Amino acid sequence: MFSKSHPLAAAGIRRGGAGAIGERPTPVTAQTTALWLLPVLALGAVLRFYQLGDESLWSDETFSWQRAHWTLGQIWGPAARMEPNPPLYYSIQRLWLVFGDSEAALRSFSAVVGTLTIASVFLVGRLLAGTGAGLLAALFLATSAIHVAYSQEARCYALLMLAATAAVWGLLVFLQSHGGLSAAPRAPPDASGRNRSRSLGLAAYATGTTIALYTHNTAAFLPLLANGIVFCWWVGRAHRDRRFAIEWLVANLVPFALWLWWLPMVVAQAHSILLATRLSWVAQPSLPAAVFDAARLYGNPYLDLGTRWAQVLSPIPWLGLLAVWHWRDRWPAVAALLVFILGVPAVTWLSGFVFHPIWIDRVVLWPLGIGFVLVAGGALAIRSRAARMGVIGLVMAAHGANLAAYYRQVVKPPWQQIVAEVTAALEEHDAVLYLPRSVARLFAYYGRRSQLASRDFVLVRERPVDESSADPEALERSITADRLYRLALRRDAPGILSLDRLPEVASNFERAWVIMWARSANDPDDVVMARLQELGPVLQHRRYGWEIEVLLVALERRSSHGPKLPDARASAG
């Protein structure tokens, strides 16, 4: 077995698994904890910074880049209604521009936050089952390929996971201070009538919840589920402490009061026709598909195992079940974990029937670290040391294989390459047309490096509306049009080009490069394609992966040929 100085042994984890909450394990000094935790954090940091800037930004990341360059007034102004993610992340990213706006610089904030999340998962695991369980849970998250992936993306999801995990830890600390997670007596109260751990738990919960609410709209599920846990716990107690209820109420009123400014935006977006159009590509999965998809996040997100049932055959869900069984005498702690692990996917799936389908990996990802606490508890509950180490080795081998597959795969579209190839082939009288709008941001980001020297336009199927319109949906469209007009590379070029103006504008050019992405969603009935073909013959039609197409259209008969894109860099679709 482990020596007494080993944190797994010191935490009370010997034969029989994790020690019960509230037991007095062999003391673990801060130096010993740091000695084992720091290498885990270092490993997590290396994995998250490795190849950080190798791949091109994709459209959502250039949205972060664009908004980070706005003033705070613009970030928090009327244009915020167009984005389903609240403005906090973009405000932080704006400050982070001190490190530059290269791919690596933009993504480095998420890498730092993702590394900090490993430490927060350690705190949750240590609180529930000791230092050993905390370290193992932290190691599982540090080597999780899906968490590495979202820690290498200039988007808000790494921050959401850190804030939510901190809030869950604060909730558990608060419950423990009231005897909710252990049989140990409460710590003596301080002069203010509350013990230190209770105050720390409330502060962590309120702060984490506030940050989460202003990071992503689906974080509203966090206080919803947390209050469900606390209500059931409080109702089930023989002695209902009024102080407990008051303190918990205050801890929720603080984030709710701070969130009141954004709440009308959330309500408006939930019923927004325009937002539903923007999310039309998100499909509502069947219940079995949602279950398999959620299991995939913990098991093998990047390995093609041939069948969805392979996710169920992974040891990870079975280790979670083993932990639930092993901790059955500690139902408050187990129930709290399960409510978040299962509740977030369940509420997300059900909301698709009430509002718009929002089932995406990144939306249901944030309980991942909490789930690994259960997985670690199940692994350490195995009595046989050989079996225990074998199962841990099996989980780590799966994580390693998924990491290797993730690093080998080209996950994001090669927009830098596409922009470079198009701009290198541009001639003096060429135009560049984008469909949809998001492609314009990608060319704005990479085109400045390639010295894009042609007028460019965003193709839209409808005529942009007047900003003086009082209709909310029309106002949303006008805000988008205004934003993209400012994004245009030439001030005298109209950033938005409706189809009815296409022939008029095309008469000023000899050729048009058309960059289309996800045409099946953005031009399902081929209206745009038909209008382009009316202008002249298509000289080139290159199909890349990720549903990216590049067309060269001759706008005048005398332009019958032109430079071709390098075949070696484009893949046939």
XYZ file of C-alpha atoms in Angstrom:
573
model
C 0.000 0.000 0.000
C 0.966 3.673 0.032
C 3.379 5.034 2.576
C 1.947 7.298 5.267
C 3.556 10.323 3.628
C 1.783 9.670 0.312
C -1.272 11.916 -0.103
C -3.493 9.012 -1.109
C -2.735 7.287 2.169
C -2.751 10.498 4.185
C -6.229 11.267 2.908
C -7.528 8.072 4.475
C -7.701 6.184 1.183
C -6.539 2.677 1.878
C -8.307 -0.632 1.396
C -11.999 0.045 1.174
C -11.675 3.268 -0.756
C -12.069 6.883 0.208
C -12.535 7.776 3.831
C -15.892 9.122 4.862
C -16.482 12.829 4.907
C -15.818 14.154 8.345
C -13.273 11.455 9.329
C -9.917 12.570 10.661
C -7.319 11.326 8.174
C -3.615 11.558 8.684
C -2.794 15.291 8.398
C -1.513 16.465 5.034
C 0.649 19.558 5.166
C 0.345 22.361 2.655
C 3.870 21.576 1.465
C 2.967 17.949 0.767
C -0.174 18.953 -1.074
C 1.721 21.483 -3.176
C 4.411 18.907 -3.906
C 1.811 16.672 -5.600
C -0.574 19.293 -6.975
C 1.968 21.524 -8.713
C 3.157 18.797 -11.137
C -0.485 18.114 -12.055
C -1.036 21.823 -12.715
C 2.201 22.002 -14.686
C 1.118 19.042 -16.819
C -2.256 20.672 -17.403
C -0.624 23.952 -18.392
C 1.763 22.264 -20.831
C -1.082 20.384 -22.516
C -3.151 23.569 -22.835
C -0.354 25.774 -24.192
C 1.035 23.103 -26.533
C 0.335 24.023 -30.190
C -1.846 26.876 -28.932
C -1.415 29.053 -32.014
C -0.872 26.385 -34.663
C -4.393 26.347 -36.098
C -6.300 29.230 -37.641
C -8.970 31.038 -35.722
C -12.467 29.953 -36.608
C -15.482 32.235 -36.995
C -16.543 32.349 -33.334
C -13.002 33.139 -32.251
C -12.790 36.063 -34.673
C -16.020 37.275 -33.096
C -14.117 37.371 -29.782
C -11.244 39.172 -31.512
C -13.589 41.712 -33.057
C -15.433 42.496 -29.840
C -12.222 42.660 -27.832
C -11.218 45.610 -30.021
C -14.447 47.457 -29.243
C -14.743 49.993 -26.449
C -16.448 48.850 -23.259
C -19.394 51.047 -24.203
C -19.796 49.125 -27.452
C -19.301 45.738 -25.767
C -21.992 46.434 -23.175
C -24.182 48.527 -25.472
C -27.155 47.689 -27.739
C -25.087 45.353 -29.920
C -24.898 42.953 -26.954
C -28.442 41.893 -27.851
C -27.084 40.197 -30.972
C -24.804 37.832 -29.075
C -26.155 34.941 -26.980
C -23.077 35.163 -24.777
C -22.987 37.995 -22.184
C -20.292 40.691 -22.452
C -18.003 39.747 -19.548
C -15.678 37.465 -21.502
C -15.181 40.059 -24.252
C -14.396 42.715 -21.637
C -11.704 40.518 -20.104
C -10.364 39.628 -23.526
C -10.119 43.346 -24.278
C -7.768 43.739 -21.297
C -5.914 40.609 -22.400
C -4.998 42.338 -25.687
C -1.989 43.692 -23.824
C -0.414 40.350 -24.842
C -1.336 40.897 -28.506
C -4.025 39.474 -30.763
C -2.251 36.612 -32.463
C -3.927 33.216 -32.372
C -1.839 32.131 -29.384
C -2.323 35.425 -27.528
C -6.093 35.402 -27.977
C -6.339 31.793 -26.789
C -3.899 32.123 -23.911
C -6.524 33.530 -21.525
C -8.586 30.353 -21.922
C -5.441 28.257 -21.403
C -4.691 30.044 -18.134
C -8.299 29.770 -16.957
C -8.426 26.093 -17.958
C -5.337 25.418 -15.847
C -6.891 27.189 -12.859
C -9.966 24.984 -13.237
C -7.782 21.968 -12.482
C -6.994 23.509 -9.094
C -10.677 24.206 -8.412
C -11.565 20.569 -9.166
C -8.849 19.510 -6.725
C -10.551 21.624 -4.046
C -13.920 19.962 -4.705
C -12.396 16.479 -4.565
C -10.406 17.223 -1.422
C -13.485 18.629 0.313
C -15.539 15.503 -0.406
C -13.009 12.687 -0.050
C -9.586 13.975 0.912
C -6.399 15.057 -0.820
C -5.926 11.833 -2.764
C -9.325 12.051 -4.420
C -8.727 15.714 -5.171
C -5.389 14.998 -6.804
C -6.757 12.144 -8.914
C -9.754 14.203 -10.046
C -7.409 17.059 -10.942
C -5.202 14.658 -12.914
C -8.198 13.328 -14.847
C -9.275 16.856 -15.783
C -5.712 17.927 -16.592
C -5.472 15.155 -19.194
C -9.035 15.437 -20.524
C -8.797 16.059 -24.280
C -12.153 17.840 -24.502
C -11.181 20.223 -21.705
C -7.823 20.841 -23.359
C -9.652 21.647 -26.598
C -11.898 24.285 -25.036
C -8.942 25.656 -23.083
C -7.320 26.289 -26.463
C -10.191 28.314 -27.867
C -10.691 32.083 -27.696
C -14.206 31.667 -26.385
C -15.913 31.864 -23.007
C -16.355 28.177 -22.153
C -13.177 27.677 -20.125
C -14.113 30.681 -17.991
C -17.636 29.297 -17.565
C -16.283 26.001 -16.229
C -13.934 27.721 -13.767
C -16.656 30.019 -12.432
C -19.225 27.217 -12.157
C -16.788 24.855 -10.426
C -15.855 27.581 -7.939
C -19.563 28.171 -7.254
C -20.177 24.445 -6.680
C -17.206 24.293 -4.310
C -18.601 27.287 -2.414
C -22.003 25.599 -2.170
C -20.441 22.425 -0.765
C -18.327 24.357 1.741
C -21.425 26.219 2.898
C -23.413 23.004 3.327
C -20.533 21.366 5.164
C -20.307 24.304 7.580
C -23.910 23.535 8.508
C -23.234 19.821 8.912
C -24.703 19.002 5.530
C -21.810 16.916 4.235
C -20.365 15.395 7.396
C -21.164 14.338 10.914
C -18.392 16.517 12.266
C -19.470 19.315 14.606
C -19.549 22.842 13.290
C -16.577 25.052 13.743
C -17.029 27.604 16.516
C -18.538 30.814 15.200
C -16.483 33.977 14.974
C -17.479 37.328 16.410
C -19.858 38.053 13.531
C -21.840 34.877 14.226
C -20.531 32.936 11.209
C -17.517 30.715 10.914
C -14.814 31.357 8.389
C -15.577 28.447 6.099
C -19.228 29.455 5.851
C -18.299 32.985 4.800
C -15.753 31.647 2.323
C -18.295 29.251 0.844
C -20.919 31.956 0.431
C -18.398 34.322 -1.174
C -17.172 31.637 -3.577
C -20.717 30.691 -4.541
C -21.887 34.276 -5.077
C -18.755 35.280 -7.006
C -18.640 32.154 -9.148
C -22.348 32.367 -9.942
C -22.123 36.039 -10.912
C -19.175 35.434 -13.219
C -20.879 32.398 -14.749
C -24.120 34.316 -15.374
C -22.231 37.035 -17.211
C -20.178 34.477 -19.134
C -22.914 32.370 -20.756
C -26.701 32.476 -20.675
C -27.042 28.767 -19.933
C -25.293 29.432 -16.603
C -28.792 30.291 -15.374
C -29.066 26.534 -14.808
C -26.363 26.802 -12.112
C -28.318 28.722 -9.435
C -31.480 26.896 -10.479
C -29.944 23.508 -9.674
C -28.045 24.801 -6.634
C -31.212 26.152 -5.072
C -32.958 22.860 -5.757
C -30.205 21.058 -3.851
C -30.327 23.446 -0.913
C -34.133 23.439 -0.729
C -34.316 19.632 -0.609
C -31.519 19.515 1.972
C -33.175 22.150 4.170
C -36.673 20.617 3.975
C -35.285 17.202 4.886
C -33.635 18.378 8.093
C -35.298 17.931 11.446
C -33.996 21.277 12.687
C -34.356 24.054 10.120
C -31.868 26.790 10.860
C -33.237 30.239 10.072
C -29.749 31.688 9.861
C -28.899 29.149 7.182
C -31.921 30.216 5.094
C -31.109 33.924 5.457
C -27.463 33.482 4.547
C -28.320 31.395 1.511
C -30.930 33.905 0.404
C -28.388 36.732 0.580
C -25.827 34.643 -1.323
C -28.357 34.312 -4.165
C -29.661 37.877 -4.060
C -26.195 39.283 -4.771
C -25.651 37.557 -8.158
C -29.339 37.973 -9.035
C -29.221 41.721 -8.370
C -26.060 42.054 -10.456
C -27.648 39.960 -13.213
C -30.816 42.064 -13.409
C -29.252 44.322 -16.053
C -28.712 41.369 -18.394
C -31.871 39.406 -17.563
C -34.116 41.286 -20.061
C -31.567 40.420 -22.762
C -31.823 36.731 -21.872
C -35.621 36.812 -21.979
C -35.635 38.680 -25.300
C -33.131 36.274 -26.830
C -35.067 33.234 -25.625
C -38.000 34.380 -27.776
C -35.951 35.963 -30.567
C -36.792 34.828 -34.085
C -33.434 36.103 -35.278
C -31.559 34.126 -32.615
C -33.539 31.038 -33.546
C -32.390 31.569 -37.127
C -28.779 31.906 -36.007
C -29.077 28.656 -34.034
C -30.987 26.824 -36.750
C -28.010 24.539 -37.328
C -28.333 23.128 -33.782
C -30.429 19.955 -33.856
C -32.456 18.619 -30.954
C -31.049 15.147 -30.221
C -33.108 12.175 -29.182
C -32.784 11.159 -25.542
C -30.453 8.193 -26.264
C -28.304 10.388 -28.531
C -28.047 13.037 -25.807
C -27.028 10.404 -23.228
C -24.341 8.964 -25.491
C -23.141 12.450 -26.395
C -22.778 13.465 -22.743
C -20.934 10.210 -21.967
C -18.572 10.881 -24.864
C -17.308 14.069 -23.172
C -15.979 11.998 -20.270
C -14.856 9.011 -22.295
C -13.502 9.225 -25.823
C -14.368 12.551 -27.486
C -11.744 12.267 -30.241
C -11.403 8.529 -30.841
C -13.604 6.895 -33.442
C -14.660 3.686 -31.691
C -17.092 2.656 -34.399
C -20.201 2.572 -32.209
C -21.814 4.824 -29.633
C -22.060 1.876 -27.246
C -18.304 1.989 -26.848
C -18.769 5.107 -24.686
C -20.872 3.056 -22.269
C -18.221 0.327 -22.224
C -15.651 2.891 -21.072
C -14.699 2.434 -17.401
C -15.536 6.070 -16.597
C -19.354 5.830 -16.193
C -18.962 2.617 -14.211
C -16.448 4.256 -11.888
C -18.946 7.036 -11.317
C -21.613 4.492 -10.396
C -19.176 2.742 -8.076
C -18.505 6.037 -6.293
C -22.239 6.613 -5.869
C -22.610 3.176 -4.303
C -19.524 3.558 -2.142
C -20.683 6.977 -0.890
C -24.321 5.922 -0.419
C -24.158 6.788 3.282
C -23.243 10.356 2.315
C -26.247 11.154 0.190
C -26.049 14.987 0.486
C -22.598 15.078 -1.109
C -23.429 12.476 -3.759
C -26.779 14.072 -4.552
C -25.167 17.486 -4.978
C -22.664 16.115 -7.487
C -25.273 14.120 -9.382
C -27.666 17.058 -9.651
C -25.030 19.049 -11.526
C -23.544 16.167 -13.529
C -26.921 14.874 -14.718
C -29.030 17.975 -14.253
C -27.149 20.267 -16.636
C -27.486 17.911 -19.650
C -31.105 17.121 -18.689
C -32.198 20.765 -18.393
C -30.310 21.676 -21.564
C -32.030 18.882 -23.466
C -35.482 19.741 -22.116
C -35.065 23.457 -22.880
C -34.767 22.546 -26.539
C -38.439 21.627 -26.520
C -39.489 24.847 -24.789
C -37.288 27.427 -26.544
C -34.626 26.696 -29.165
C -32.420 23.583 -29.363
C -29.124 24.466 -27.686
C -27.587 21.014 -27.307
C -23.925 21.577 -28.125
C -20.884 20.000 -26.469
C -19.639 23.289 -25.085
C -22.982 24.113 -23.444
C -23.140 20.899 -21.373
C -19.405 20.771 -20.693
C -19.037 22.782 -17.503
C -19.859 19.978 -14.968
C -16.993 17.917 -16.455
C -14.577 18.548 -13.587
C -17.246 17.744 -10.997
C -17.902 14.484 -12.829
C -14.237 13.553 -12.600
C -14.503 13.869 -8.816
C -16.978 10.985 -8.894
C -14.744 9.052 -11.294
C -11.783 9.524 -8.954
C -13.892 8.412 -5.995
C -14.930 5.255 -7.834
C -11.352 4.412 -8.789
C -10.116 4.862 -5.235
C -13.001 2.789 -3.854
C -11.577 -0.355 -5.487
C -10.143 -2.476 -2.688
C -7.426 -4.309 -4.591
C -4.401 -2.114 -5.118
C -3.504 -3.883 -8.382
C -7.048 -3.504 -9.730
C -7.205 0.096 -8.556
C -3.950 1.043 -10.261
C -4.970 -0.912 -13.358
C -8.242 0.988 -13.682
C -6.530 4.343 -13.138
C -3.955 3.353 -15.755
C -6.750 2.400 -18.162
C -8.427 5.806 -17.736
C -5.123 7.607 -18.220
C -4.336 5.509 -21.306
C -7.707 6.484 -22.812
C -7.001 10.133 -22.017
C -3.576 9.857 -23.614
C -4.998 8.280 -26.770
C -7.634 11.011 -27.041
C -5.029 13.724 -26.520
C -2.849 12.220 -29.249
C -5.852 12.075 -31.606
C -6.775 15.670 -30.768
C -3.290 17.009 -31.452
C -3.078 15.039 -34.729
C -6.427 16.193 -36.054
C -6.980 19.500 -37.781
C -9.886 20.642 -35.656
C -10.412 24.167 -37.016
C -10.821 25.243 -40.654
C -7.604 26.495 -42.332
C -8.832 30.055 -42.809
C -5.358 31.588 -42.810
C -4.454 29.379 -45.757
C -7.715 30.153 -47.591
C -7.360 33.916 -47.124
C -3.747 33.806 -48.262
C -4.616 31.846 -51.398
C -7.505 34.112 -52.361
C -5.631 37.346 -51.740
C -2.590 36.066 -53.638
C -4.809 35.428 -56.686
C -6.631 38.772 -56.549
C -6.375 41.144 -59.493
C -6.971 44.859 -59.578
C -10.634 44.747 -60.653
C -11.720 41.816 -58.498
C -14.390 41.910 -55.820
C -14.629 39.620 -52.799
C -18.053 38.448 -51.610
C -18.720 36.661 -48.343
C -21.543 34.368 -47.293
C -22.353 34.312 -44.411
C -21.341 37.425 -42.499
C -18.913 35.583 -40.251
C -16.545 34.981 -43.192
C -15.983 38.741 -43.358
C -14.452 38.676 -39.873
C -12.058 35.926 -40.887
C -10.887 37.919 -43.906
C -10.641 41.045 -41.776
C -8.382 39.183 -39.326
C -6.159 37.396 -41.817
C -6.587 39.788 -44.718
C -4.723 42.540 -42.957
C -1.709 40.261 -42.837
C -2.006 39.410 -46.520
C -2.612 43.085 -47.420
C -6.042 42.497 -48.879
C -6.412 45.186 -51.528
C -9.867 44.542 -52.991
C -13.291 45.854 -52.086
C -15.243 43.272 -50.170
C -18.933 42.816 -49.471
C -21.112 40.692 -47.234
C -23.856 39.023 -49.237
C -27.258 39.020 -47.556
C -30.457 37.549 -48.887
C -32.592 40.388 -47.510
C -32.302 44.161 -47.850
C -30.789 45.712 -44.688
C -33.423 47.670 -42.787
C -33.298 51.275 -41.686
C -31.899 51.709 -38.177
C -34.750 54.073 -37.346
C -37.151 51.117 -37.420
C -38.851 50.520 -34.101
C -39.339 46.811 -34.715
C -36.973 44.834 -32.399
C -36.132 42.227 -35.031
C -35.460 44.948 -37.592
C -33.315 46.786 -35.055
C -31.259 43.638 -34.492
C -30.612 43.379 -38.210
C -29.677 47.040 -38.442
C -27.195 46.660 -35.583
C -25.609 43.744 -37.426
C -25.439 45.725 -40.658
C -23.848 48.690 -38.913
C -21.302 46.477 -37.174
C -20.263 44.786 -40.382
C -20.140 48.082 -42.245
C -17.526 49.299 -39.764
C -15.683 46.054 -40.305
C -15.291 46.733 -44.062
C -11.671 47.160 -45.133
C -12.431 50.196 -47.296
C -14.506 52.996 -45.783
C -16.066 53.810 -49.175
C -17.221 50.194 -49.657
C -20.683 49.186 -48.473
C -20.149 46.349 -46.022
C -23.577 44.854 -46.730
C -24.676 43.854 -50.213
C -28.225 42.628 -50.735
C -28.987 40.387 -53.692
C -31.054 43.021 -55.479
C -28.010 45.305 -55.573
C -25.621 42.576 -56.670
C -25.841 43.263 -60.473
C -25.336 46.996 -59.910
C -22.204 46.516 -57.813
C -20.905 43.688 -60.004
C -20.868 46.007 -63.030
C -17.912 47.823 -61.429
C -15.730 44.711 -61.389
C -14.435 42.136 -63.827
C -14.431 39.136 -61.511
C -15.771 38.182 -58.113
C -14.280 35.808 -55.586
C -17.104 34.298 -53.558
C -16.263 32.648 -50.259
C -19.147 30.576 -48.927
C -19.307 28.647 -45.698
C -22.053 26.171 -44.757
C -24.103 26.885 -47.886
C -26.588 24.179 -46.903
C -27.593 26.352 -43.930
C -27.036 29.840 -45.359
C -28.354 29.283 -48.901
C -30.445 26.105 -48.653
C -32.504 26.835 -51.751
C -29.473 28.019 -53.807
C -30.910 31.502 -54.345
C -27.505 33.141 -53.940
C -25.813 30.564 -56.157
C -28.403 31.073 -58.910
C -27.964 34.860 -58.762
C -24.188 34.514 -59.026
C -24.475 32.269 -62.065
C -26.666 34.883 -63.734
C -23.759 37.328 -63.558
C -21.396 35.158 -65.580
C -19.690 31.800 -65.822
C -18.066 30.195 -62.815
C -14.361 29.889 -63.657
C -13.351 28.003 -60.546
C -15.200 26.205 -57.796
C -12.964 24.900 -55.060
C -14.395 22.876 -52.177
C -12.469 22.701 -48.946
C -13.394 20.721 -45.871
C -15.760 22.139 -43.244
C -18.273 23.072 -46.009
C -16.087 25.901 -47.263
C -16.361 26.784 -50.958
C -14.428 29.342 -52.989
C -15.833 30.400 -56.369
C -14.357 32.670 -59.027
C -17.102 34.221 -61.173
C -16.409 36.105 -64.414
C -18.464 39.292 -64.356
C -17.416 40.286 -67.884
C -17.019 37.938 -70.864
C -13.470 39.126 -71.544
C -12.376 37.639 -68.199
C -12.327 33.985 -69.169
C -9.506 32.666 -67.075
C -7.382 33.564 -64.130
C -4.934 32.268 -61.559
C -6.027 29.101 -59.841
C -5.835 28.242 -56.195
C -3.082 25.736 -55.324
C -4.536 22.248 -55.675
C -2.247 20.836 -53.020
C -3.743 23.056 -50.321
C -7.403 22.427 -51.050
C -9.292 19.225 -50.513
C -12.159 18.202 -52.721
C -15.468 18.313 -50.922
